mmCIF file of C-alpha atoms in Angstrom:
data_model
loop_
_atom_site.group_PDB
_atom_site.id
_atom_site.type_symbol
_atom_site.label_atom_id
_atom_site.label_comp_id
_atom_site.label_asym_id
_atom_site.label_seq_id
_atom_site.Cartn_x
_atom_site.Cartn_y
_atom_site.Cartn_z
ATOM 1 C CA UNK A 184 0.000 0.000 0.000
ATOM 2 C CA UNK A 185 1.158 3.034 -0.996
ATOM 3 C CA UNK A 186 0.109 6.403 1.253
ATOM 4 C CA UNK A 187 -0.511 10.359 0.569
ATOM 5 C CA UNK A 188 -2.551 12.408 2.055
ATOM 6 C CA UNK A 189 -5.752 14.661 0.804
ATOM 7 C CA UNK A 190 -6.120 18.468 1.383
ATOM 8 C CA UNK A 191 -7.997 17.419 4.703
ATOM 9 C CA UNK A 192 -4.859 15.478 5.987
ATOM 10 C CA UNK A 193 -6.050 12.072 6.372
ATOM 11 C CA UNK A 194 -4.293 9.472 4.279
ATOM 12 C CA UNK A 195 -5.076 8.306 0.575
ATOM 13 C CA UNK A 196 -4.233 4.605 0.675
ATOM 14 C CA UNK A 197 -3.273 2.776 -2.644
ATOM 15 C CA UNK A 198 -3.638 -1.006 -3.293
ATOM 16 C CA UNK A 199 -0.370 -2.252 -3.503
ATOM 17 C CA UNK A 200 -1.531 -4.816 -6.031
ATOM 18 C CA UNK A 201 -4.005 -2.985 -8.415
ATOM 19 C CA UNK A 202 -3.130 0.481 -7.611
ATOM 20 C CA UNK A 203 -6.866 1.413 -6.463
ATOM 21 C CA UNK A 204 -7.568 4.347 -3.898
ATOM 22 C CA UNK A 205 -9.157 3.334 -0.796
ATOM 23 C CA UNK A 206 -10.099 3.133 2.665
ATOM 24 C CA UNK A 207 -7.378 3.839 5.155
ATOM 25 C CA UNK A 208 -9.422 1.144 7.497
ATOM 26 C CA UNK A 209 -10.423 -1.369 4.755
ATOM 27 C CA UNK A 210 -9.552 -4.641 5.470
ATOM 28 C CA UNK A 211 -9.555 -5.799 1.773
ATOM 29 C CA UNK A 212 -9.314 -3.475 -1.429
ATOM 30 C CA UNK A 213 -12.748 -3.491 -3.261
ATOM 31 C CA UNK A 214 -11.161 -3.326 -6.686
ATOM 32 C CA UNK A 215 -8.856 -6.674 -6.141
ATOM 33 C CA UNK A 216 -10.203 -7.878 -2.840
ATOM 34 C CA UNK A 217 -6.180 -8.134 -2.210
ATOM 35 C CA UNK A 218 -5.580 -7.550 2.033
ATOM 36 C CA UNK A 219 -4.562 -4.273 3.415
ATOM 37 C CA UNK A 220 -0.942 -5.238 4.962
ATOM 38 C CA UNK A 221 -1.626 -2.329 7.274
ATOM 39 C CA UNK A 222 -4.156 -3.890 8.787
ATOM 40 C CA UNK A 223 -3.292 -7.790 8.173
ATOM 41 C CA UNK A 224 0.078 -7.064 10.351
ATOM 42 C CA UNK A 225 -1.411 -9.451 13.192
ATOM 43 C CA UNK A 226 -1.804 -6.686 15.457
ATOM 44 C CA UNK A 227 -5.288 -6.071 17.082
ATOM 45 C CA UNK A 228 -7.768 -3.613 14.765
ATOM 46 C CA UNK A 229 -11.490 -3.041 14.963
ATOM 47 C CA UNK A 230 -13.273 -5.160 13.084
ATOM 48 C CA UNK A 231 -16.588 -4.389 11.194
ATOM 49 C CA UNK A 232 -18.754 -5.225 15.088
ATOM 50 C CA UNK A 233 -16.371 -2.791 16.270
ATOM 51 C CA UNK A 234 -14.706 -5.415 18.107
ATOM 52 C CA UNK A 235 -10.706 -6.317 18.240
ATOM 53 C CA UNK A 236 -9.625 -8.980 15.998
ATOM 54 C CA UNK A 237 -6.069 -10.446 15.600
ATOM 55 C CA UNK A 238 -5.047 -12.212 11.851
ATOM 56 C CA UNK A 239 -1.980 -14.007 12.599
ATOM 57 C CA UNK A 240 -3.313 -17.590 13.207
ATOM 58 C CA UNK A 241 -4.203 -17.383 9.460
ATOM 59 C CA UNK A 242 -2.043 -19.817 7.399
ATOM 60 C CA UNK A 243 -1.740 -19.860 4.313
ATOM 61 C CA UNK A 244 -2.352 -22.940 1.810
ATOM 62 C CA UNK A 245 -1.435 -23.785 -1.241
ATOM 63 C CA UNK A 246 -4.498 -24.027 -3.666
ATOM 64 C CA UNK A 247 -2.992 -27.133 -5.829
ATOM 65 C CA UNK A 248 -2.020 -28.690 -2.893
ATOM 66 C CA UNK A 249 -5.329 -28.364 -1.698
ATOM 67 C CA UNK A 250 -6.924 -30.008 -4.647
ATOM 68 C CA UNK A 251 -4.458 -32.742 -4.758
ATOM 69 C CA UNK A 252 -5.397 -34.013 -0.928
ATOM 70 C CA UNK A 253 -8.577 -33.858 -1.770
ATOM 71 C CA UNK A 254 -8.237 -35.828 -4.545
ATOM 72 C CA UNK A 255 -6.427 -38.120 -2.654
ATOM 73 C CA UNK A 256 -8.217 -38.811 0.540
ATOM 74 C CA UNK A 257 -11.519 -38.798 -1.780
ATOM 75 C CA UNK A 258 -12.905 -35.893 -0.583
ATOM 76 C CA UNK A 259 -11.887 -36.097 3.570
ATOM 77 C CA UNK A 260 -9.556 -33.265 3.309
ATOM 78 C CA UNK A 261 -12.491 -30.914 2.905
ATOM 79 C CA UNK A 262 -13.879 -32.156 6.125
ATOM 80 C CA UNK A 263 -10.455 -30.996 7.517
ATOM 81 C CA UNK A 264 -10.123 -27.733 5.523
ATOM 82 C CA UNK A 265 -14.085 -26.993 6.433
ATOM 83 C CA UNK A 266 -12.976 -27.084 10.196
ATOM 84 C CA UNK A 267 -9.580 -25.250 10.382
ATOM 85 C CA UNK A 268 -10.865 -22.645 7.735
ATOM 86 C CA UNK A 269 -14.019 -22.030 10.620
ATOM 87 C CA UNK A 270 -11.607 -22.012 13.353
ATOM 88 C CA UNK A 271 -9.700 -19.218 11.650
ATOM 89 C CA UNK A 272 -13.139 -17.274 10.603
ATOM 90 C CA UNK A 273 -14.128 -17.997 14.220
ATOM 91 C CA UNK A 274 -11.001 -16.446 15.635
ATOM 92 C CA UNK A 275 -10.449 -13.526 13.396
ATOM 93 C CA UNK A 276 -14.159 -12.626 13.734
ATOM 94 C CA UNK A 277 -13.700 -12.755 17.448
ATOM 95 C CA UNK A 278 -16.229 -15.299 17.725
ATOM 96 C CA UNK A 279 -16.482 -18.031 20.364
ATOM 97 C CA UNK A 280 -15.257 -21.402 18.326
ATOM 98 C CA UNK A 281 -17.018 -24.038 21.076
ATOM 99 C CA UNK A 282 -19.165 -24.947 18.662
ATOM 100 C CA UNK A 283 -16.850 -25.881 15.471
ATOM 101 C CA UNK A 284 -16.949 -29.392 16.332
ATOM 102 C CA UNK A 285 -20.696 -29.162 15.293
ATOM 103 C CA UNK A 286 -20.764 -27.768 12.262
ATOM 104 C CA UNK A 287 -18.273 -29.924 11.000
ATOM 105 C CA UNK A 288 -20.307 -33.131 11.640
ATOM 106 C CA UNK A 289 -23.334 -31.255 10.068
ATOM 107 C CA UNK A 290 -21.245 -30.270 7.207
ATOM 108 C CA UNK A 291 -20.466 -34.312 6.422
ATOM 109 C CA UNK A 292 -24.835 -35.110 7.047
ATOM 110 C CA UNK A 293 -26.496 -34.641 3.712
ATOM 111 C CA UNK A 294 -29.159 -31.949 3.529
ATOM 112 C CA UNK A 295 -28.596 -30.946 6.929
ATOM 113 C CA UNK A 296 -25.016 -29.538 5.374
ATOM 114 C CA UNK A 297 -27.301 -26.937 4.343
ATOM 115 C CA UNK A 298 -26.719 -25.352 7.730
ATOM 116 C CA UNK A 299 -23.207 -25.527 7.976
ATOM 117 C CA UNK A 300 -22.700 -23.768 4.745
ATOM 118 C CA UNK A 301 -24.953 -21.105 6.297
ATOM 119 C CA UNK A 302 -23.194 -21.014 8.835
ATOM 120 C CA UNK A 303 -20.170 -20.729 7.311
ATOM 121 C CA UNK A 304 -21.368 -18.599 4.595
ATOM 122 C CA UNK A 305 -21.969 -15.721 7.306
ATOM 123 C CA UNK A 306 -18.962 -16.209 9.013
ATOM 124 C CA UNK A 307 -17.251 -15.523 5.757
ATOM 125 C CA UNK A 308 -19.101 -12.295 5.298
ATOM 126 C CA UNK A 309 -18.186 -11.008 8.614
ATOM 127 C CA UNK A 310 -14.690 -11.869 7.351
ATOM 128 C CA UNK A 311 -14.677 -9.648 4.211
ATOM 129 C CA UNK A 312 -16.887 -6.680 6.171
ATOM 130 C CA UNK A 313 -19.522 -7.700 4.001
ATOM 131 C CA UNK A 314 -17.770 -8.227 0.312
ATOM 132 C CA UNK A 315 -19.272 -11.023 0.057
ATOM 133 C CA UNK A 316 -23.038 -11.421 1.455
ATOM 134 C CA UNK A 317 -23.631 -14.604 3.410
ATOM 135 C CA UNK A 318 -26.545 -15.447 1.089
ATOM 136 C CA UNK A 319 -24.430 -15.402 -1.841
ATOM 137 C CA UNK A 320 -21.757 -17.695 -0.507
ATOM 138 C CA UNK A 321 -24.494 -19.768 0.688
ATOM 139 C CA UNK A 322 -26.014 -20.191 -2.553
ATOM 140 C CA UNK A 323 -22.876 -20.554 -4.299
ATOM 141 C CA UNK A 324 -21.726 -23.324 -1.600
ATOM 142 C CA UNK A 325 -24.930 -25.103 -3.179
ATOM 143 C CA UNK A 326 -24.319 -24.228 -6.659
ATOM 144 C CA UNK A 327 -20.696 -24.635 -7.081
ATOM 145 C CA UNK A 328 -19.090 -25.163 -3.842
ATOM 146 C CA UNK A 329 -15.415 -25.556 -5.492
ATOM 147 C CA UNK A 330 -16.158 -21.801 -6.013
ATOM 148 C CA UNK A 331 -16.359 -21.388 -2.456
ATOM 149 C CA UNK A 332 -13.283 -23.160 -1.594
ATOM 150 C CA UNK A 333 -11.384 -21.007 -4.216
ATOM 151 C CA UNK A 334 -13.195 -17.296 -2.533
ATOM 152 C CA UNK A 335 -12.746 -17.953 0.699
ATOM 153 C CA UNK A 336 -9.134 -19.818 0.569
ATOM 154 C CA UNK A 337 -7.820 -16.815 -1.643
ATOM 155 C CA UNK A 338 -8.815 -14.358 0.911
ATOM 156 C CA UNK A 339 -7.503 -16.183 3.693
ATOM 157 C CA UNK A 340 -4.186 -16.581 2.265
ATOM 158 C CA UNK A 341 -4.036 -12.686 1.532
ATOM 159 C CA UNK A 342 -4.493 -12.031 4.749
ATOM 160 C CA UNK A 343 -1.859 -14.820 5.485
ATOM 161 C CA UNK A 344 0.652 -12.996 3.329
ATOM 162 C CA UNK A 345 -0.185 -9.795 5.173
ATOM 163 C CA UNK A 346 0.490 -10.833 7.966
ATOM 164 C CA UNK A 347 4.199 -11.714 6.440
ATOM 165 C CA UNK A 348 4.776 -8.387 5.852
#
């Protein structure tokens, strides 16, 4: 991100990867969606609840790597990335994660999945401050969920590399 400031002195902030202006306090540029590093440092900021939210327990994954597992383990290693990819929502969203265990056996019950991708989809949107609505992920997750996987996996690992910064 680059930074200059206006003729009322607060700070122009540039996407370091597109270039866009924007928000000083966004947590993702709405051009790209690429993370602001400023924010991504794994220091505390104020979320979009107002609410203090640390990014650092975010890893980042390989996408093709990703594929591959699940691939391998014939689909199992989505049951895995569903549950770490909620703990990290969870966490970032300052949200209390006794429950993860939950969704992630009603994400393997057909039909019943239907609420963990709600779930999940809304956790997600309180991720992005609302990029994405929850609805939309939710329908998507029913759709096309590879689509999902791809969305929400890309934004983590921005914020991952943030966080390297």
């Amino acid at each position: 991100m680059a930074e200059a400031s206006d003729s009322a002195g607060s700070p122009t902030i540039y996407c370091y990867n597109c270039g866009a202006v924007m928000e000083a306090t966004a947590r993702f540029c709405q051009e790209c969606g690429a993370a602001n590093p400023r924010l991504m440092s794994g220091q505390a900021f104020a979320g979009s609840a107002g609410k203090p939210v640390r990014t650092d327990h975010i890893k980042r994954r390989n996408m093709w790597v990703q594929v591959l597992l699940a691939i391998i383990t014939l689909g199992i290693y989505t049951i895995y990335w569903f549950h770490v990819t909620l703990g990290e929502l969870y966490r970032a969203n300052d949200t209390e994660d006794r429950r993860r265990w939950l969704w992630t056996v009603l994400y393997i019950i057909p039909i019943v999945q239907l609420f963990a991708y709600w779930h999940q989809g809304h956790q997600y949107e309180s991720f992005v401050d609302g990029k994405y609505p929850g609805i939309a992920i939710f329908i998507l997750w029913i759709v096309f969920a590879p689509a999902v996987w791809f969305l929400l996996q890309r934004d983590l690992n921005a914020t991952a590399e943030g966080n390297q910064r």
